[in-house]
mmCIF file of C-alpha atoms in Angstrom:
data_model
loop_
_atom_site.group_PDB
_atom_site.id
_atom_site.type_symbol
_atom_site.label_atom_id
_atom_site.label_comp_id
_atom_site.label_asym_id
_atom_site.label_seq_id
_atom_site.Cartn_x
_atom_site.Cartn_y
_atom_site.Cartn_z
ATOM 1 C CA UNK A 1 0.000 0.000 0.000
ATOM 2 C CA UNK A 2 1.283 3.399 -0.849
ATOM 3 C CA UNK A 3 1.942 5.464 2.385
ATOM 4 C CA UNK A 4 0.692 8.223 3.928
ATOM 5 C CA UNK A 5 2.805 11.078 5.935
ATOM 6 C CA UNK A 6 1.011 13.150 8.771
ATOM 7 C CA UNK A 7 2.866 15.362 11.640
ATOM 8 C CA UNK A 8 2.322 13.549 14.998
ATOM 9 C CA UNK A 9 0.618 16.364 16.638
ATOM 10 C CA UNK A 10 -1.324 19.572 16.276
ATOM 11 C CA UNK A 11 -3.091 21.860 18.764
ATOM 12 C CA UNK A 12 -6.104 24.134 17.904
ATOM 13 C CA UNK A 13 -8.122 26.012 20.357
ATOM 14 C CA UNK A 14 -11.484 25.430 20.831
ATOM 15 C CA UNK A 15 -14.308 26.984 18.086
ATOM 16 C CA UNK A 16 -11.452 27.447 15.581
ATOM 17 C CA UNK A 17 -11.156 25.577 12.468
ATOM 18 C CA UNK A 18 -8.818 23.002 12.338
ATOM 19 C CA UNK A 19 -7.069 21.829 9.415
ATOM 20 C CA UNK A 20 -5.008 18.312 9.514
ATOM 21 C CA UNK A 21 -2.411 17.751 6.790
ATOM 22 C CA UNK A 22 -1.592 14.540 4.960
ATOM 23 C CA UNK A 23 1.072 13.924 2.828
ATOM 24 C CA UNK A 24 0.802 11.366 0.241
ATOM 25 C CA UNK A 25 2.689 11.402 -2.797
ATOM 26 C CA UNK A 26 3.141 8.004 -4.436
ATOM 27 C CA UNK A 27 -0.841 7.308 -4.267
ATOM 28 C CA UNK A 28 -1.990 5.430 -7.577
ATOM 29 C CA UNK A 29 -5.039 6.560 -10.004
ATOM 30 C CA UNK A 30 -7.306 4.107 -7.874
ATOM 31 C CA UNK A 31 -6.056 4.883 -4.660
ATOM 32 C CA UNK A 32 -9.003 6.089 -2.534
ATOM 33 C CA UNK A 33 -8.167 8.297 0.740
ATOM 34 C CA UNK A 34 -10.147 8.082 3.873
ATOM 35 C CA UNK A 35 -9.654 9.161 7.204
ATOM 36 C CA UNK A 36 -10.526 7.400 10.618
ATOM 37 C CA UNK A 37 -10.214 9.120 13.947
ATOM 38 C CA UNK A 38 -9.809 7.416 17.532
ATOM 39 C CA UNK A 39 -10.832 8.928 20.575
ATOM 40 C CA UNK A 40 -9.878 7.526 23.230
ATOM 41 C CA UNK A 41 -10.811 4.405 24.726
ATOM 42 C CA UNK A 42 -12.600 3.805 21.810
ATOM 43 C CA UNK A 43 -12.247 1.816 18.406
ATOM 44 C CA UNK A 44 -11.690 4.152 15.064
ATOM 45 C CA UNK A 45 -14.692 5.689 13.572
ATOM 46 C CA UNK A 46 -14.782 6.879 9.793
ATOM 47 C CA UNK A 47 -15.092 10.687 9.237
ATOM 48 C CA UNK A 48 -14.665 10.631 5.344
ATOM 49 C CA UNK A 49 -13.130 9.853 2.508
ATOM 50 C CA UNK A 50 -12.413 10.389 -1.896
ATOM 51 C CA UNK A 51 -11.103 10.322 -4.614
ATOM 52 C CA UNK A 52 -10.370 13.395 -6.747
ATOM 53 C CA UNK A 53 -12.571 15.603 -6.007
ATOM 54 C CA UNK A 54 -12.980 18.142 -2.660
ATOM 55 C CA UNK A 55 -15.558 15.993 -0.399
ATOM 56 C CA UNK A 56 -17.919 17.555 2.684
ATOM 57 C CA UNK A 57 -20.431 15.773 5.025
ATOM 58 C CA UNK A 58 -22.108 16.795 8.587
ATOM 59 C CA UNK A 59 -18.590 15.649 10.635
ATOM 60 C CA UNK A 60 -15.798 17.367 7.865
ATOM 61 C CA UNK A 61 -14.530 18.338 4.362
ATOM 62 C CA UNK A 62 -12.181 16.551 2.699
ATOM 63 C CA UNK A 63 -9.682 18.838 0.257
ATOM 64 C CA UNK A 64 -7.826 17.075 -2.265
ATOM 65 C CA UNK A 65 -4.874 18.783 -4.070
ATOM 66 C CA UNK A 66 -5.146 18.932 -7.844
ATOM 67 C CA UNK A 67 -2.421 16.126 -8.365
ATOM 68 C CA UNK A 68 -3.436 14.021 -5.438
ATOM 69 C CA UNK A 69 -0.163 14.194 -3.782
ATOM 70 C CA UNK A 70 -1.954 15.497 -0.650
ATOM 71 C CA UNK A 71 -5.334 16.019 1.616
ATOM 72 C CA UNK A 72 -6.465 18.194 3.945
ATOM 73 C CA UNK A 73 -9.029 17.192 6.802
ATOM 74 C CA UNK A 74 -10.906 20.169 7.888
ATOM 75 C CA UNK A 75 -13.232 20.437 10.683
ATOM 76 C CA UNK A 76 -14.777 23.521 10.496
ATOM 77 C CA UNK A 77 -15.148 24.504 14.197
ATOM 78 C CA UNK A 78 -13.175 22.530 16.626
ATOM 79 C CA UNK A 79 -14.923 21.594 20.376
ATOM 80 C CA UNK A 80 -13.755 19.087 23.006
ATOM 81 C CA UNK A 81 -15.006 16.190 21.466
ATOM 82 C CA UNK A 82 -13.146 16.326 18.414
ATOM 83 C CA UNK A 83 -9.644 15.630 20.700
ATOM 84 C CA UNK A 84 -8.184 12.366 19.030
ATOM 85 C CA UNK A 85 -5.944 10.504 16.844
ATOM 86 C CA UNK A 86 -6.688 11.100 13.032
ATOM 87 C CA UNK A 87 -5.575 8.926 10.545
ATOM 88 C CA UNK A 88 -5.172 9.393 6.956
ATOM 89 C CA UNK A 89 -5.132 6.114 4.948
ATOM 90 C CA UNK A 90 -4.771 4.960 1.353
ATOM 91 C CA UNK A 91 -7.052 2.575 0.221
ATOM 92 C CA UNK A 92 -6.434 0.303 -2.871
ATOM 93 C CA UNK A 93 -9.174 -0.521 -5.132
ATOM 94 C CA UNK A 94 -6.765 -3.928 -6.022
ATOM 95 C CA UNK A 95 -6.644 -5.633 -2.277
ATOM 96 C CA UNK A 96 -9.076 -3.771 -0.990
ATOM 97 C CA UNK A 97 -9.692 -5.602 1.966
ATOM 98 C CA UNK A 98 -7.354 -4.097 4.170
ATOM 99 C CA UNK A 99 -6.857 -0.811 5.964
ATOM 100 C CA UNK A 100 -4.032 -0.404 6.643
ATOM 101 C CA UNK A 101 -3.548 2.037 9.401
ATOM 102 C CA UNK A 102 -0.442 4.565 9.464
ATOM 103 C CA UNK A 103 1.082 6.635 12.732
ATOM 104 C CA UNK A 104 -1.552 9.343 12.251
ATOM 105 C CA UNK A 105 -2.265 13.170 13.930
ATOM 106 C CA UNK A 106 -2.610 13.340 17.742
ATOM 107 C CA UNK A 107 -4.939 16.272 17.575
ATOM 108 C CA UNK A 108 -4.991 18.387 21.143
ATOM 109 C CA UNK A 109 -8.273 21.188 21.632
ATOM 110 C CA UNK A 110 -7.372 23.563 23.878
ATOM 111 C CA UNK A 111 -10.755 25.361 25.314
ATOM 112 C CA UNK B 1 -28.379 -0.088 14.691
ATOM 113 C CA UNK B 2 -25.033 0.698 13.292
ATOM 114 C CA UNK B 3 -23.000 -0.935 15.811
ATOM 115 C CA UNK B 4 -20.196 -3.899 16.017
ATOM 116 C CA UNK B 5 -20.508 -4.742 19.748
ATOM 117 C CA UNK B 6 -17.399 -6.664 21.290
ATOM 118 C CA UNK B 7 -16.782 -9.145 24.761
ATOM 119 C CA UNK B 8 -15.889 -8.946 27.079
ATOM 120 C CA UNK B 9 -14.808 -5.551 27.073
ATOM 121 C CA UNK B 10 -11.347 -6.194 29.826
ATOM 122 C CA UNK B 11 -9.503 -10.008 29.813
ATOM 123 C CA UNK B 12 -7.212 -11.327 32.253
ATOM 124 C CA UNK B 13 -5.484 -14.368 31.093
ATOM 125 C CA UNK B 14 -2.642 -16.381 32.396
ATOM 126 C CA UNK B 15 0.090 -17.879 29.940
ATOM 127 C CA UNK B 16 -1.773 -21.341 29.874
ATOM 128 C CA UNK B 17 -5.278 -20.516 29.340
ATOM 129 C CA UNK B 18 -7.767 -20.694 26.636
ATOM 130 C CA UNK B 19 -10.278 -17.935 26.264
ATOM 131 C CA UNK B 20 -12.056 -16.209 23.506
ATOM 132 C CA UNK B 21 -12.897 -13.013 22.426
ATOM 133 C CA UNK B 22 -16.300 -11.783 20.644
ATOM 134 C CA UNK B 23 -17.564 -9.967 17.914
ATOM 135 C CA UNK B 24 -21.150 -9.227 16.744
ATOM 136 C CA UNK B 25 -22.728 -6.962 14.145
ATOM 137 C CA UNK B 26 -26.545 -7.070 12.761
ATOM 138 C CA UNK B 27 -25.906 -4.844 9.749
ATOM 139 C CA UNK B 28 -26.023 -6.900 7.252
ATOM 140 C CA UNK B 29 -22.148 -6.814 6.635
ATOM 141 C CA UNK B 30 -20.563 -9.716 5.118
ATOM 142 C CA UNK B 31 -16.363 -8.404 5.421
ATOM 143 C CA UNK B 32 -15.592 -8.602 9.080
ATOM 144 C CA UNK B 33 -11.937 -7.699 10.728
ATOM 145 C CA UNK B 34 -9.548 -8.276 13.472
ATOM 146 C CA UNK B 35 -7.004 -5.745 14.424
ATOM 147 C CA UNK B 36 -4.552 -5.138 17.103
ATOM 148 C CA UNK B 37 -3.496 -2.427 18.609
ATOM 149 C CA UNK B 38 -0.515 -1.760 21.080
ATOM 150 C CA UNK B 39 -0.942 1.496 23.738
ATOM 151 C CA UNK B 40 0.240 4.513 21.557
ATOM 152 C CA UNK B 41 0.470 2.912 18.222
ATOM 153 C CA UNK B 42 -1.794 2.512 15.605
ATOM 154 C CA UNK B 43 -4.030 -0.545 15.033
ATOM 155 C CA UNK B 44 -2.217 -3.286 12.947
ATOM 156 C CA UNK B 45 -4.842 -5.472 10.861
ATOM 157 C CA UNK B 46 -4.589 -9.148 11.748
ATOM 158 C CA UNK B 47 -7.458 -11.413 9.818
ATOM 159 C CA UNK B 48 -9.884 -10.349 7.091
ATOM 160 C CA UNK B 49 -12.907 -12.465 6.645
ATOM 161 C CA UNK B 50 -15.070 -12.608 3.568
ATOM 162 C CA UNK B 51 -18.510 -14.024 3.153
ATOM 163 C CA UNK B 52 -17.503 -16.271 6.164
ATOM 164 C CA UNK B 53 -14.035 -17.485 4.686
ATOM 165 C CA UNK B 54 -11.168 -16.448 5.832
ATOM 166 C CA UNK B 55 -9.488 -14.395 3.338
ATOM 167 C CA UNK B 56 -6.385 -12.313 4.796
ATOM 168 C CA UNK B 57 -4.336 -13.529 8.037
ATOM 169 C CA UNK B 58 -1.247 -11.552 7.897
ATOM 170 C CA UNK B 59 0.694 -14.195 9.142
ATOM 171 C CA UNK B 60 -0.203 -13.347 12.667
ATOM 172 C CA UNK B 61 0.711 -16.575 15.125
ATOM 173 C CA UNK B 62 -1.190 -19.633 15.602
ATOM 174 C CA UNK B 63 -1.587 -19.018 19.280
ATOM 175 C CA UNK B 64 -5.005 -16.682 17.717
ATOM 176 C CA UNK B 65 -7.602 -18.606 16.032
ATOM 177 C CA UNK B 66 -10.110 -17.006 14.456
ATOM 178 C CA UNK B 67 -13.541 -18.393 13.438
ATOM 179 C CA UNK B 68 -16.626 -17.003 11.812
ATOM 180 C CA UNK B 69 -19.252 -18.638 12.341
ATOM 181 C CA UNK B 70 -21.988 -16.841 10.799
ATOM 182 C CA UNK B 71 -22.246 -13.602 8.958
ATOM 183 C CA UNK B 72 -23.061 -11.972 12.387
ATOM 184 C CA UNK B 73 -20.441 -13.241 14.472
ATOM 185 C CA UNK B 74 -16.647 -13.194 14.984
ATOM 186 C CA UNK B 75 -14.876 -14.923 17.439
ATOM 187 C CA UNK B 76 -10.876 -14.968 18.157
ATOM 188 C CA UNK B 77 -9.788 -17.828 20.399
ATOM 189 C CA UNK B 78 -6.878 -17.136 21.843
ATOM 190 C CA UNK B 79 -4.397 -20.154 23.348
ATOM 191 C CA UNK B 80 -0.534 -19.907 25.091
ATOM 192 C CA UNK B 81 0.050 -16.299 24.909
ATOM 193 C CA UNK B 82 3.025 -14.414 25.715
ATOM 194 C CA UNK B 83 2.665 -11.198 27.723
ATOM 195 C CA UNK B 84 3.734 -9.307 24.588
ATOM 196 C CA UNK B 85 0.213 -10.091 23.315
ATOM 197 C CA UNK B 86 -1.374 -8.172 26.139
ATOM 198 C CA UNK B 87 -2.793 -5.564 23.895
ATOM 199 C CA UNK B 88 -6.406 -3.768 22.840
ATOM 200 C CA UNK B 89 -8.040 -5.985 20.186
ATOM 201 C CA UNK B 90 -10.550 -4.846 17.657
ATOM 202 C CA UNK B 91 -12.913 -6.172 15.759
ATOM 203 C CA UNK B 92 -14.733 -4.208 12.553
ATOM 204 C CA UNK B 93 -16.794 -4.940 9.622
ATOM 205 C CA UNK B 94 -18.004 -3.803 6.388
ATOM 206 C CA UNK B 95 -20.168 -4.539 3.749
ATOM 207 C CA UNK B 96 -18.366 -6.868 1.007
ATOM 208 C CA UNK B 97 -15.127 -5.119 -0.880
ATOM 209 C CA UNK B 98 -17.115 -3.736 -3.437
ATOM 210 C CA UNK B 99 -14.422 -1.262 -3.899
ATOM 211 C CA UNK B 100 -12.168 0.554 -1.509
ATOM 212 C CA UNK B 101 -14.670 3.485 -0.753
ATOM 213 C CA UNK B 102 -16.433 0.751 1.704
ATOM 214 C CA UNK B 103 -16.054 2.210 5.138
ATOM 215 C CA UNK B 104 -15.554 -0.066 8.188
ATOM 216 C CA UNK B 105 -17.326 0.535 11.251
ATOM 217 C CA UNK B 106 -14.836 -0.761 14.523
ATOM 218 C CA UNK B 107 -16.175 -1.670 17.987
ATOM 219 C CA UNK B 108 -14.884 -0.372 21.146
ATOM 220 C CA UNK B 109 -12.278 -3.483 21.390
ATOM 221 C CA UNK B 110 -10.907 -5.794 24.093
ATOM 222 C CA UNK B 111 -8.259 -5.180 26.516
ATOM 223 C CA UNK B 112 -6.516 -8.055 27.125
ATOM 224 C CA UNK B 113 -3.763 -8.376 29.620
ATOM 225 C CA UNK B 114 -1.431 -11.967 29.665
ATOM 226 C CA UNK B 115 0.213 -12.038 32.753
#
């Protein structure tokens, strides 16, 4: 699986948007990119994911840049409960049966 | 009900036991995971099932066994474990790898100690 390259940890203060960085830059035409986060004590829950184009839903938007080298997570208005471990992973349309988890973003709120 | 519920939620095992760990989901998925994950690293994927057949073990050791039973269920017996195993265990599933936009849904896991 191609990799993915995120900074360990960020820190945002509360009501701000937040905007987590991914790094990506051997990803194939069919690679799709999602992102998980993990609060803690707790398994990983799916925020979003896509292909080419710039993706939103009720929890985040997803920007993709033009040559699909990299992704931006953006939550729009941090609070509290965002606080976790964000991972950016590539997902294979060959194989696609695994997720393959990388070292992800430990992402800190401040209030 | 979009939930994968796992049990017991804390295990205590000694080197020599036998116990087993649970999974259960009632959405209808048919792809259904086990992953490990050591404190303050990410989750490493261990078995992939498939309508029912095991389709993915990533060479993990023979001391786990897993076993799906039924599209619902998930089990993971575990036998002889090493302390190095004590670690948070989670299950997930999905619908069938249609294509890799499928999302998995993960239950809260299994913290298992070996002592």
């Amino acid at each position: 699986d191609a990799k993915t390259t995120q900074p360990n940890s960020m820190e945002s203060n509360e009501e701000e948007p937040v905007h987590l960085p991914c790094n990506h830059s051997t990803i194939s035409g069919t690679d799709y990119i999602h992102w998980y986060r993990q609060l803690p004590s707790q398994g990983p829950e799916y925020v979003i994911h896509g292909l080419t184009s710039n993706v939103n839903n009720r929890m985040a938007s997803l920007a993709i840049a033009e040559d699909r080298k990299s992704s931006t997570l953006i939550l729009h208005r941090a609070t509290l409960r965002d606080a976790a471990v964000y991972y950016c992973i590539l997902r294979s349309n060959f194989g696609n049966e695994k997720l393959t988890f990388g070292t992800g973003t430990r992402l800190t709120i401040i209030p | 009900d979009t939930e994968v519920t796992q049990t017991p939620k804390h295990l205590v095992m000694g080197m020599t036991n036998k116990k087993s760990l649970k999974c259960e989901q009632h959405m209808g998925h048919r792809a259904m995971y086990w992953y490990k994950q050591k404190a303050k690293k990410p989750p490493e994927l261990m078995f992939v099932y498939s309508y029912e057949k095991l389709s993915i073990n990533e060479s993990v050791p023979s001391r786990f066994s897993p076993e799906c039973p039924n599209s619902s269920l998930l089990n993971l017996h575990l036998h002889a474990l090493q302390p190095e195993d004590s670690a948070l265990y989670l299950c997930a599933s999905s619908l069938p790898s249609q294509g890799a936009w499928e999302k998995l849904f993960f239950g809260s896991g299994t913290q298992l100690s070996v002592l």
